[in-house]
């Protein structure tokens, strides 16, 4: 059975009078050891980013600010859609999952990844992804 996408609820420490801290620790809520963190911002609302899958990389995607619409198609053909709008939530994106993201103007997206950047880990052609899908 392949790994599936899922929503992660991070602990939210504090209250509205003093503000909040959210935290994620490997092995508690993070299902992999992080090797890389990156973030994206100032993406125009009309732009759809992603449009790829990873052979091996696992990721958790967090909207630390603004709203992010995330669509995921697994290699088994299951479709998932999420609207991330709370900084205390994240989406786990497994390997071999085609994903796209669309951002509100104020969105800042934080990504925790299980591997260092390697272009060879990307499947950027949807046709290539579908052929792999047909072979499972
Ligand atoms: C993903 C989604 C959620 C690097 O040089 N190093 C890096 O660590 C990353 C993440 C990107 N890049 C370069 C590769 C491209 O030349 O930055 C450029 C833009 O990358 P890309 O078109 O893949 O950006 P997104 O926003 O479509 O995808 C990114 C991640 O690349 C991807 O792994 O899952 O965010």
Short mmCIF file of N, CA, C and O and ligand atoms in Angstrom, two decimals:
data_model
loop_
_atom_site.label_atom_id
_atom_site.label_comp_id
_atom_site.label_asym_id
_atom_site.label_seq_id
_atom_site.Cartn_x
_atom_site.Cartn_y
_atom_site.Cartn_z
N UNK A 1 0.85 -1.20 0.00
CA UNK A 1 0.00 0.00 0.00
C UNK A 1 0.89 1.26 0.00
O UNK A 1 1.78 1.39 0.82
N UNK A 2 0.65 2.16 -0.97
CA UNK A 2 1.44 3.39 -1.07
C UNK A 2 1.03 4.37 0.04
O UNK A 2 -0.10 4.33 0.52
N UNK A 3 1.99 5.27 0.36
CA UNK A 3 1.67 6.30 1.37
C UNK A 3 0.65 7.27 0.80
O UNK A 3 0.65 7.55 -0.40
N UNK A 4 -0.20 7.81 1.66
CA UNK A 4 -1.29 8.71 1.23
C UNK A 4 -1.06 10.13 1.78
O UNK A 4 -0.47 10.28 2.86
N UNK A 5 -1.62 11.13 1.11
CA UNK A 5 -1.60 12.48 1.68
C UNK A 5 -2.50 12.56 2.92
O UNK A 5 -3.47 11.80 3.00
N UNK A 6 -2.17 13.41 3.83
CA UNK A 6 -3.06 13.65 4.97
C UNK A 6 -2.79 15.01 5.60
O UNK A 6 -1.71 15.59 5.42
N UNK A 7 -3.80 15.49 6.30
CA UNK A 7 -3.70 16.79 7.00
C UNK A 7 -3.05 16.57 8.36
O UNK A 7 -3.41 15.63 9.07
N UNK A 8 -2.10 17.43 8.71
CA UNK A 8 -1.46 17.35 10.03
C UNK A 8 -1.89 18.57 10.86
O UNK A 8 -1.83 19.69 10.37
N UNK A 9 -2.35 18.32 12.07
CA UNK A 9 -2.67 19.41 13.00
C UNK A 9 -1.49 19.57 13.95
O UNK A 9 -1.19 18.66 14.74
N UNK A 10 -0.81 20.70 13.88
CA UNK A 10 0.33 20.93 14.77
C UNK A 10 -0.18 21.46 16.11
O UNK A 10 -1.23 22.12 16.17
N UNK A 11 0.58 21.21 17.17
CA UNK A 11 0.20 21.80 18.45
C UNK A 11 0.19 23.32 18.32
O UNK A 11 1.00 23.90 17.58
N UNK A 12 -0.72 23.95 19.04
CA UNK A 12 -0.85 25.41 19.00
C UNK A 12 -0.70 25.87 20.45
O UNK A 12 -1.61 25.66 21.27
N UNK A 13 0.45 26.45 20.76
CA UNK A 13 0.74 26.82 22.14
C UNK A 13 0.50 28.32 22.30
O UNK A 13 1.02 29.11 21.52
N UNK A 14 -0.26 28.71 23.33
CA UNK A 14 -0.52 30.12 23.58
C UNK A 14 -2.00 30.42 23.51
O UNK A 14 -2.84 29.51 23.54
N UNK A 15 -2.32 31.69 23.44
CA UNK A 15 -3.72 32.12 23.26
C UNK A 15 -3.72 33.46 22.57
O UNK A 15 -2.66 34.04 22.32
N UNK A 16 -4.94 33.95 22.26
CA UNK A 16 -5.01 35.15 21.41
C UNK A 16 -4.46 36.40 22.12
O UNK A 16 -4.14 37.39 21.46
N UNK A 17 -4.32 36.36 23.45
CA UNK A 17 -3.80 37.55 24.14
C UNK A 17 -2.28 37.66 23.98
O UNK A 17 -1.74 38.77 24.07
N UNK A 18 -1.59 36.57 23.77
CA UNK A 18 -0.12 36.63 23.67
C UNK A 18 0.42 36.10 22.34
O UNK A 18 1.61 36.19 22.06
N UNK A 19 -0.46 35.49 21.54
CA UNK A 19 0.00 34.89 20.28
C UNK A 19 0.28 33.41 20.45
O UNK A 19 0.12 32.85 21.54
N UNK A 20 0.70 32.76 19.34
CA UNK A 20 0.80 31.30 19.31
C UNK A 20 2.16 30.83 18.82
O UNK A 20 2.83 31.54 18.06
N UNK A 21 2.50 29.63 19.23
CA UNK A 21 3.67 28.92 18.69
C UNK A 21 3.17 27.55 18.21
O UNK A 21 2.46 26.87 18.96
N UNK A 22 3.53 27.19 16.99
CA UNK A 22 3.29 25.82 16.54
C UNK A 22 4.64 25.17 16.32
O UNK A 22 5.61 25.83 15.95
N UNK A 23 4.69 23.86 16.56
CA UNK A 23 5.97 23.16 16.50
C UNK A 23 5.77 21.77 15.91
O UNK A 23 4.71 21.16 16.08
N UNK A 24 6.78 21.33 15.16
CA UNK A 24 6.73 19.97 14.64
C UNK A 24 8.09 19.33 14.88
O UNK A 24 9.12 19.94 14.61
N UNK A 25 8.10 18.16 15.48
CA UNK A 25 9.35 17.44 15.74
C UNK A 25 9.32 16.11 14.98
O UNK A 25 8.28 15.44 14.94
N UNK A 26 10.48 15.78 14.40
CA UNK A 26 10.62 14.50 13.71
C UNK A 26 10.21 13.36 14.64
O UNK A 26 10.56 13.36 15.81
N UNK A 27 9.51 12.45 14.10
CA UNK A 27 9.00 11.24 14.75
C UNK A 27 7.78 11.49 15.61
O UNK A 27 7.10 10.55 15.95
N UNK A 28 7.50 12.76 15.98
CA UNK A 28 6.24 12.99 16.68
C UNK A 28 5.17 13.19 15.62
O UNK A 28 4.29 12.38 15.45
N UNK A 29 5.28 14.27 14.85
CA UNK A 29 4.27 14.52 13.82
C UNK A 29 4.84 14.43 12.41
O UNK A 29 4.09 14.33 11.46
N UNK A 30 6.16 14.51 12.32
CA UNK A 30 6.78 14.49 10.99
C UNK A 30 7.17 13.05 10.65
O UNK A 30 7.93 12.44 11.39
N UNK A 31 6.66 12.49 9.53
CA UNK A 31 6.90 11.08 9.25
C UNK A 31 8.23 10.80 8.54
O UNK A 31 8.42 9.74 7.99
N UNK A 32 9.16 11.79 8.52
CA UNK A 32 10.47 11.58 7.90
C UNK A 32 11.46 12.52 8.58
O UNK A 32 11.07 13.49 9.23
N UNK A 33 12.76 12.21 8.37
CA UNK A 33 13.79 13.09 8.93
C UNK A 33 14.04 14.23 7.93
O UNK A 33 14.39 13.97 6.78
N UNK A 34 13.87 15.50 8.34
CA UNK A 34 14.03 16.60 7.38
C UNK A 34 15.48 16.78 6.92
O UNK A 34 16.40 16.67 7.71
N UNK A 35 15.62 17.07 5.63
CA UNK A 35 16.95 17.35 5.06
C UNK A 35 17.00 18.75 4.49
O UNK A 35 18.07 19.24 4.14
N UNK A 36 15.81 19.36 4.34
CA UNK A 36 15.76 20.66 3.64
C UNK A 36 14.50 21.38 4.03
O UNK A 36 13.45 20.75 4.21
N UNK A 37 14.62 22.71 4.14
CA UNK A 37 13.45 23.56 4.34
C UNK A 37 13.52 24.67 3.29
O UNK A 37 14.59 25.20 3.04
N UNK A 38 12.41 24.95 2.63
CA UNK A 38 12.38 26.10 1.72
C UNK A 38 11.02 26.77 1.83
O UNK A 38 10.10 26.20 2.42
N UNK A 39 10.93 27.98 1.31
CA UNK A 39 9.67 28.70 1.40
C UNK A 39 9.45 29.50 0.13
O UNK A 39 10.40 29.85 -0.57
N UNK A 40 8.18 29.71 -0.19
CA UNK A 40 7.83 30.46 -1.40
C UNK A 40 6.88 31.58 -1.01
O UNK A 40 6.13 31.47 -0.03
N UNK A 41 6.88 32.67 -1.79
CA UNK A 41 6.10 33.85 -1.43
C UNK A 41 5.97 34.74 -2.66
O UNK A 41 6.68 34.55 -3.65
N UNK A 42 5.03 35.69 -2.55
CA UNK A 42 4.75 36.67 -3.62
C UNK A 42 4.33 35.98 -4.93
O UNK A 42 4.59 36.47 -6.03
N UNK A 43 3.72 34.81 -4.83
CA UNK A 43 3.26 34.14 -6.05
C UNK A 43 1.96 34.78 -6.52
O UNK A 43 1.01 34.87 -5.73
N UNK A 44 1.87 35.23 -7.77
CA UNK A 44 0.62 35.83 -8.25
C UNK A 44 -0.53 34.82 -8.13
O UNK A 44 -0.33 33.62 -8.33
N UNK A 45 -1.73 35.33 -7.83
CA UNK A 45 -2.88 34.44 -7.60
C UNK A 45 -3.24 33.63 -8.84
O UNK A 45 -3.83 32.56 -8.75
N UNK A 46 -2.90 34.14 -10.02
CA UNK A 46 -3.28 33.45 -11.26
C UNK A 46 -2.36 32.26 -11.57
O UNK A 46 -2.64 31.49 -12.48
N UNK A 47 -1.28 32.14 -10.84
CA UNK A 47 -0.26 31.12 -11.18
C UNK A 47 -0.52 29.81 -10.42
O UNK A 47 -0.78 29.82 -9.22
N UNK A 48 -0.46 28.71 -11.17
CA UNK A 48 -0.54 27.38 -10.54
C UNK A 48 0.87 26.82 -10.53
O UNK A 48 1.49 26.66 -11.58
N UNK A 49 1.40 26.58 -9.32
CA UNK A 49 2.77 26.04 -9.21
C UNK A 49 2.72 24.54 -8.95
O UNK A 49 1.65 23.97 -8.79
N UNK A 50 3.87 23.94 -8.86
CA UNK A 50 3.93 22.50 -8.68
C UNK A 50 3.87 21.85 -10.04
O UNK A 50 4.76 22.01 -10.84
N UNK A 51 2.77 21.12 -10.31
CA UNK A 51 2.63 20.36 -11.56
C UNK A 51 3.77 19.38 -11.72
O UNK A 51 4.46 19.34 -12.74
N UNK A 52 4.03 18.63 -10.67
CA UNK A 52 5.05 17.59 -10.73
C UNK A 52 4.81 16.59 -9.59
O UNK A 52 3.99 16.84 -8.70
N UNK A 53 5.54 15.50 -9.65
CA UNK A 53 5.58 14.53 -8.55
C UNK A 53 7.06 14.28 -8.25
O UNK A 53 7.93 14.67 -9.04
N UNK A 54 7.32 13.64 -7.13
CA UNK A 54 8.70 13.27 -6.77
C UNK A 54 8.81 11.76 -6.71
O UNK A 54 7.92 11.09 -6.19
N UNK A 55 9.91 11.24 -7.19
CA UNK A 55 10.12 9.79 -7.09
C UNK A 55 10.22 9.37 -5.62
O UNK A 55 9.61 8.39 -5.21
N UNK A 56 11.02 10.11 -4.85
CA UNK A 56 11.32 9.67 -3.48
C UNK A 56 11.03 10.71 -2.40
O UNK A 56 10.80 10.33 -1.25
N UNK A 57 11.09 11.98 -2.75
CA UNK A 57 10.98 13.01 -1.71
C UNK A 57 9.60 13.02 -1.07
O UNK A 57 8.58 12.97 -1.76
N UNK A 58 9.59 13.12 0.25
CA UNK A 58 8.36 13.32 1.02
C UNK A 58 8.40 14.76 1.53
O UNK A 58 9.48 15.27 1.86
N UNK A 59 7.23 15.40 1.66
CA UNK A 59 7.21 16.79 2.06
C UNK A 59 6.01 17.08 2.97
O UNK A 59 4.98 16.41 2.88
N UNK A 60 6.19 18.12 3.79
CA UNK A 60 5.05 18.69 4.50
C UNK A 60 4.97 20.15 4.12
O UNK A 60 5.98 20.88 4.16
N UNK A 61 3.79 20.55 3.69
CA UNK A 61 3.56 21.90 3.16
C UNK A 61 2.68 22.67 4.16
O UNK A 61 1.65 22.16 4.60
N UNK A 62 3.11 23.87 4.53
CA UNK A 62 2.40 24.67 5.53
C UNK A 62 2.15 26.07 4.97
O UNK A 62 3.06 26.67 4.38
N UNK A 63 0.92 26.59 5.14
CA UNK A 63 0.64 27.99 4.79
C UNK A 63 0.87 28.80 6.06
O UNK A 63 -0.01 28.90 6.90
N UNK A 64 2.08 29.33 6.24
CA UNK A 64 2.35 30.10 7.46
C UNK A 64 1.63 31.45 7.41
O UNK A 64 1.40 32.08 8.44
N UNK A 65 1.26 31.86 6.21
CA UNK A 65 0.46 33.07 6.05
C UNK A 65 -0.42 32.89 4.81
O UNK A 65 -0.02 32.20 3.87
N UNK A 66 -1.61 33.45 4.82
CA UNK A 66 -2.48 33.40 3.64
C UNK A 66 -3.10 32.03 3.43
O UNK A 66 -3.17 31.20 4.34
N UNK A 67 -3.55 31.82 2.19
CA UNK A 67 -4.30 30.61 1.85
C UNK A 67 -3.63 29.90 0.67
O UNK A 67 -3.20 30.55 -0.28
N UNK A 68 -3.57 28.58 0.75
CA UNK A 68 -3.02 27.79 -0.35
C UNK A 68 -4.01 26.68 -0.69
O UNK A 68 -4.43 25.94 0.20
N UNK A 69 -4.37 26.59 -1.97
CA UNK A 69 -5.20 25.46 -2.44
C UNK A 69 -4.25 24.40 -2.97
O UNK A 69 -3.41 24.69 -3.84
N UNK A 70 -4.37 23.20 -2.45
CA UNK A 70 -3.47 22.11 -2.83
C UNK A 70 -4.31 20.98 -3.43
O UNK A 70 -5.27 20.52 -2.81
N UNK A 71 -3.95 20.56 -4.64
CA UNK A 71 -4.60 19.41 -5.27
C UNK A 71 -3.54 18.32 -5.46
O UNK A 71 -2.44 18.61 -5.94
N UNK A 72 -3.91 17.13 -5.08
CA UNK A 72 -2.95 16.01 -5.12
C UNK A 72 -3.61 14.83 -5.82
O UNK A 72 -4.78 14.51 -5.56
N UNK A 73 -2.85 14.19 -6.71
CA UNK A 73 -3.30 12.94 -7.34
C UNK A 73 -2.25 11.88 -7.04
O UNK A 73 -1.07 12.04 -7.40
N UNK A 74 -2.64 10.82 -6.38
CA UNK A 74 -1.66 9.78 -6.04
C UNK A 74 -1.41 8.89 -7.25
O UNK A 74 -2.18 8.91 -8.22
N UNK A 75 -0.37 8.10 -7.14
CA UNK A 75 -0.04 7.17 -8.23
C UNK A 75 -1.14 6.12 -8.39
O UNK A 75 -1.27 5.50 -9.44
N UNK A 76 -1.94 5.96 -7.35
CA UNK A 76 -3.07 5.03 -7.46
C UNK A 76 -4.32 5.70 -8.01
O UNK A 76 -5.38 5.08 -8.09
N UNK A 77 -4.20 7.00 -8.36
CA UNK A 77 -5.31 7.69 -9.00
C UNK A 77 -6.30 8.33 -8.04
O UNK A 77 -7.34 8.82 -8.46
N UNK A 78 -5.96 8.35 -6.74
CA UNK A 78 -6.87 9.00 -5.78
C UNK A 78 -6.62 10.51 -5.79
O UNK A 78 -5.48 10.95 -5.87
N UNK A 79 -7.72 11.28 -5.69
CA UNK A 79 -7.63 12.74 -5.73
C UNK A 79 -7.89 13.32 -4.36
O UNK A 79 -8.83 12.89 -3.66
N UNK A 80 -7.07 14.30 -3.96
CA UNK A 80 -7.23 14.97 -2.67
C UNK A 80 -7.17 16.47 -2.92
O UNK A 80 -6.34 16.93 -3.72
N UNK A 81 -8.02 17.23 -2.22
CA UNK A 81 -7.97 18.69 -2.30
C UNK A 81 -7.99 19.26 -0.89
O UNK A 81 -8.77 18.80 -0.05
N UNK A 82 -7.14 20.24 -0.66
CA UNK A 82 -7.07 20.87 0.66
C UNK A 82 -7.04 22.38 0.48
O UNK A 82 -6.42 22.88 -0.47
N UNK A 83 -7.66 23.06 1.42
CA UNK A 83 -7.51 24.52 1.49
C UNK A 83 -6.76 24.80 2.80
O UNK A 83 -7.32 24.62 3.89
N UNK A 84 -5.49 25.17 2.66
CA UNK A 84 -4.69 25.45 3.85
C UNK A 84 -4.83 26.92 4.18
O UNK A 84 -4.49 27.78 3.36
N UNK A 85 -5.31 27.21 5.38
CA UNK A 85 -5.45 28.63 5.75
C UNK A 85 -5.15 28.87 7.22
O UNK A 85 -5.40 29.95 7.73
N UNK A 86 -4.61 27.86 7.89
CA UNK A 86 -4.23 28.04 9.29
C UNK A 86 -2.76 27.67 9.43
O UNK A 86 -2.36 26.58 8.98
N UNK A 87 -1.95 28.53 10.07
CA UNK A 87 -0.54 28.19 10.22
C UNK A 87 -0.30 27.01 11.15
O UNK A 87 0.84 26.55 11.30
N UNK A 88 -1.34 26.51 11.77
CA UNK A 88 -1.20 25.34 12.66
C UNK A 88 -1.53 24.04 11.94
O UNK A 88 -1.67 22.99 12.58
N UNK A 89 -1.64 24.10 10.59
CA UNK A 89 -1.94 22.88 9.83
C UNK A 89 -0.90 22.66 8.73
O UNK A 89 -0.30 23.62 8.24
N UNK A 90 -0.70 21.42 8.36
CA UNK A 90 0.18 21.10 7.23
C UNK A 90 -0.40 19.94 6.44
O UNK A 90 -1.28 19.22 6.93
N UNK A 91 0.10 19.77 5.23
CA UNK A 91 -0.31 18.63 4.39
C UNK A 91 0.91 17.77 4.15
O UNK A 91 1.97 18.28 3.72
N UNK A 92 0.78 16.49 4.41
CA UNK A 92 1.84 15.54 4.06
C UNK A 92 1.66 15.15 2.60
O UNK A 92 0.57 14.70 2.20
N UNK A 93 2.71 15.32 1.81
CA UNK A 93 2.68 14.91 0.39
C UNK A 93 3.66 13.75 0.22
O UNK A 93 4.87 13.93 0.38
N UNK A 94 3.15 12.57 -0.08
CA UNK A 94 4.02 11.40 -0.20
C UNK A 94 4.77 11.41 -1.53
O UNK A 94 4.46 12.20 -2.43
N UNK A 95 5.74 10.51 -1.69
CA UNK A 95 6.38 10.35 -3.00
C UNK A 95 5.33 9.92 -4.03
O UNK A 95 4.27 9.37 -3.67
N UNK A 96 5.63 10.13 -5.30
CA UNK A 96 4.78 9.67 -6.40
C UNK A 96 3.35 10.24 -6.29
O UNK A 96 2.37 9.53 -6.50
N UNK A 97 3.26 11.51 -5.96
CA UNK A 97 1.95 12.17 -5.89
C UNK A 97 2.05 13.47 -6.70
O UNK A 97 2.86 14.36 -6.37
N UNK A 98 1.27 13.55 -7.75
CA UNK A 98 1.24 14.76 -8.59
C UNK A 98 0.57 15.86 -7.77
O UNK A 98 -0.51 15.67 -7.20
N UNK A 99 1.22 17.03 -7.65
CA UNK A 99 0.59 18.08 -6.81
C UNK A 99 0.70 19.45 -7.47
O UNK A 99 1.66 19.74 -8.18
N UNK A 100 -0.36 20.22 -7.25
CA UNK A 100 -0.38 21.61 -7.72
C UNK A 100 -0.80 22.50 -6.54
O UNK A 100 -1.51 22.05 -5.63
N UNK A 101 -0.33 23.72 -6.57
CA UNK A 101 -0.66 24.67 -5.51
C UNK A 101 -1.03 26.02 -6.13
O UNK A 101 -0.41 26.45 -7.10
N UNK A 102 -2.02 26.66 -5.54
CA UNK A 102 -2.41 28.02 -5.96
C UNK A 102 -2.53 28.87 -4.69
O UNK A 102 -3.05 28.39 -3.67
N UNK A 103 -2.07 30.11 -4.78
CA UNK A 103 -1.82 30.90 -3.57
C UNK A 103 -2.64 32.19 -3.54
O UNK A 103 -2.83 32.82 -4.58
N UNK A 104 -3.04 32.57 -2.33
CA UNK A 104 -3.57 33.92 -2.17
C UNK A 104 -2.38 34.88 -2.21
O UNK A 104 -1.22 34.47 -2.03
N UNK A 105 -2.65 36.16 -2.45
CA UNK A 105 -1.59 37.14 -2.64
C UNK A 105 -0.63 37.18 -1.44
O UNK A 105 0.58 37.37 -1.60
N UNK A 106 -1.18 36.97 -0.23
CA UNK A 106 -0.36 37.11 0.98
C UNK A 106 0.28 35.79 1.40
O UNK A 106 0.90 35.72 2.47
N UNK A 107 0.11 34.75 0.60
CA UNK A 107 0.53 33.42 1.08
C UNK A 107 2.05 33.30 1.17
O UNK A 107 2.79 33.69 0.26
N UNK A 108 2.48 32.74 2.28
CA UNK A 108 3.87 32.32 2.45
C UNK A 108 3.82 30.83 2.74
O UNK A 108 3.19 30.40 3.71
N UNK A 109 4.45 30.06 1.86
CA UNK A 109 4.39 28.61 1.97
C UNK A 109 5.74 28.09 2.50
O UNK A 109 6.79 28.39 1.94
N UNK A 110 5.68 27.33 3.59
CA UNK A 110 6.88 26.72 4.15
C UNK A 110 6.85 25.23 3.84
O UNK A 110 5.81 24.58 4.01
N UNK A 111 7.97 24.70 3.35
CA UNK A 111 8.00 23.27 3.02
C UNK A 111 9.17 22.60 3.72
O UNK A 111 10.31 23.08 3.69
N UNK A 112 8.84 21.49 4.36
CA UNK A 112 9.85 20.66 5.02
C UNK A 112 9.98 19.42 4.14
O UNK A 112 8.98 18.75 3.86
N UNK A 113 11.21 19.13 3.69
CA UNK A 113 11.40 18.04 2.72
C UNK A 113 12.37 17.00 3.27
O UNK A 113 13.26 17.30 4.07
N UNK A 114 12.18 15.78 2.80
CA UNK A 114 12.96 14.64 3.31
C UNK A 114 14.30 14.48 2.61
O UNK A 114 15.08 13.61 2.98
N UNK A 115 14.55 15.28 1.55
CA UNK A 115 15.81 15.11 0.82
C UNK A 115 16.32 16.45 0.32
O UNK A 115 15.56 17.42 0.24
N UNK A 116 17.59 16.46 -0.04
CA UNK A 116 18.17 17.66 -0.64
C UNK A 116 17.62 17.83 -2.05
O UNK A 116 17.09 16.87 -2.63
N UNK A 117 17.73 19.03 -2.59
CA UNK A 117 17.22 19.29 -3.94
C UNK A 117 17.97 18.44 -4.96
O UNK A 117 19.20 18.42 -4.99
N UNK A 118 17.19 17.78 -5.80
CA UNK A 118 17.78 16.96 -6.87
C UNK A 118 16.77 16.92 -8.02
O UNK A 118 15.72 16.30 -7.90
N UNK A 119 17.11 17.59 -9.11
CA UNK A 119 16.16 17.68 -10.23
C UNK A 119 15.79 16.29 -10.76
O UNK A 119 14.68 16.08 -11.25
N UNK A 120 16.69 15.32 -10.59
CA UNK A 120 16.40 13.96 -11.09
C UNK A 120 15.28 13.29 -10.30
O UNK A 120 14.72 12.28 -10.75
N UNK A 121 14.95 13.85 -9.16
CA UNK A 121 13.86 13.26 -8.35
C UNK A 121 12.48 13.74 -8.82
O UNK A 121 11.45 13.25 -8.37
N UNK A 122 12.46 14.73 -9.75
CA UNK A 122 11.18 15.29 -10.21
C UNK A 122 10.62 14.51 -11.39
O UNK A 122 11.37 14.11 -12.29
N UNK A 123 9.30 14.34 -11.41
CA UNK A 123 8.59 13.91 -12.63
C UNK A 123 7.79 15.14 -13.05
O UNK A 123 6.80 15.49 -12.41
N UNK A 124 8.23 15.83 -14.09
CA UNK A 124 7.60 17.10 -14.45
C UNK A 124 6.62 16.95 -15.61
O UNK A 124 5.94 17.92 -15.97
N UNK A 125 6.57 15.76 -16.19
CA UNK A 125 5.63 15.54 -17.29
C UNK A 125 4.43 14.74 -16.78
O UNK A 125 4.61 13.64 -16.22
N UNK A 126 3.25 15.30 -16.98
CA UNK A 126 2.04 14.59 -16.52
C UNK A 126 1.87 13.28 -17.29
O UNK A 126 1.44 12.27 -16.74
N UNK A 127 2.24 13.28 -18.56
CA UNK A 127 2.15 12.04 -19.35
C UNK A 127 3.06 10.97 -18.76
O UNK A 127 2.68 9.80 -18.66
N UNK A 128 4.26 11.38 -18.36
CA UNK A 128 5.20 10.41 -17.76
C UNK A 128 4.63 9.89 -16.44
O UNK A 128 4.72 8.69 -16.15
N UNK A 129 4.01 10.79 -15.66
CA UNK A 129 3.39 10.36 -14.39
C UNK A 129 2.28 9.34 -14.68
O UNK A 129 2.18 8.32 -14.01
N UNK A 130 1.47 9.64 -15.70
CA UNK A 130 0.35 8.73 -16.01
C UNK A 130 0.85 7.38 -16.50
O UNK A 130 0.27 6.35 -16.18
N UNK A 131 1.97 7.38 -17.23
CA UNK A 131 2.47 6.06 -17.66
C UNK A 131 2.96 5.26 -16.46
O UNK A 131 2.77 4.04 -16.41
N UNK A 132 3.56 5.95 -15.47
CA UNK A 132 3.99 5.21 -14.27
C UNK A 132 2.76 4.70 -13.52
O UNK A 132 2.75 3.61 -12.97
N UNK A 133 1.68 5.54 -13.57
CA UNK A 133 0.43 5.17 -12.89
C UNK A 133 -0.14 3.89 -13.50
O UNK A 133 -0.62 3.01 -12.80
N UNK A 134 -0.04 3.81 -14.81
CA UNK A 134 -0.60 2.64 -15.50
C UNK A 134 0.20 1.37 -15.24
O UNK A 134 -0.29 0.28 -15.48
N UNK A 135 1.46 1.56 -14.74
CA UNK A 135 2.32 0.38 -14.55
C UNK A 135 2.30 -0.17 -13.13
O UNK A 135 3.03 -1.09 -12.84
N UNK A 136 1.52 0.45 -12.23
CA UNK A 136 1.57 -0.06 -10.85
C UNK A 136 0.65 -1.28 -10.69
O UNK A 136 -0.26 -1.49 -11.44
C1 LIG B 1 7.45 21.06 -4.57
C2 LIG B 1 6.63 22.28 -4.41
C3 LIG B 1 5.68 22.21 -3.26
C4 LIG B 1 16.16 24.79 -6.28
O1 LIG B 1 17.19 25.12 -6.90
N1 LIG B 1 16.26 24.27 -5.01
C5 LIG B 1 15.17 23.89 -4.30
O2 LIG B 1 15.31 23.39 -3.15
C6 LIG B 1 13.86 24.09 -4.88
C7 LIG B 1 12.63 23.70 -4.09
C8 LIG B 1 13.79 24.65 -6.13
N2 LIG B 1 14.92 25.00 -6.81
C9 LIG B 1 14.79 25.59 -8.16
C10 LIG B 1 14.33 24.63 -9.23
C11 LIG B 1 13.66 25.54 -10.24
O3 LIG B 1 14.62 26.06 -11.12
O4 LIG B 1 13.82 26.62 -8.12
C12 LIG B 1 13.14 26.69 -9.36
C13 LIG B 1 11.63 26.64 -9.16
O5 LIG B 1 11.28 25.32 -8.73
P1 LIG B 1 9.86 24.67 -9.10
O6 LIG B 1 9.44 25.09 -10.43
O7 LIG B 1 9.98 23.20 -8.84
O8 LIG B 1 8.92 25.36 -8.00
P2 LIG B 1 7.46 24.91 -7.50
O9 LIG B 1 7.01 25.99 -6.59
O10 LIG B 1 6.60 24.52 -8.62
O11 LIG B 1 7.74 23.58 -6.64
C14 LIG B 1 8.38 23.65 -5.38
C15 LIG B 1 9.40 22.51 -5.24
O12 LIG B 1 10.37 22.60 -6.29
C16 LIG B 1 8.74 21.16 -5.31
O13 LIG B 1 9.65 20.16 -4.89
O14 LIG B 1 7.02 19.96 -4.26
O15 LIG B 1 7.39 23.50 -4.35
#
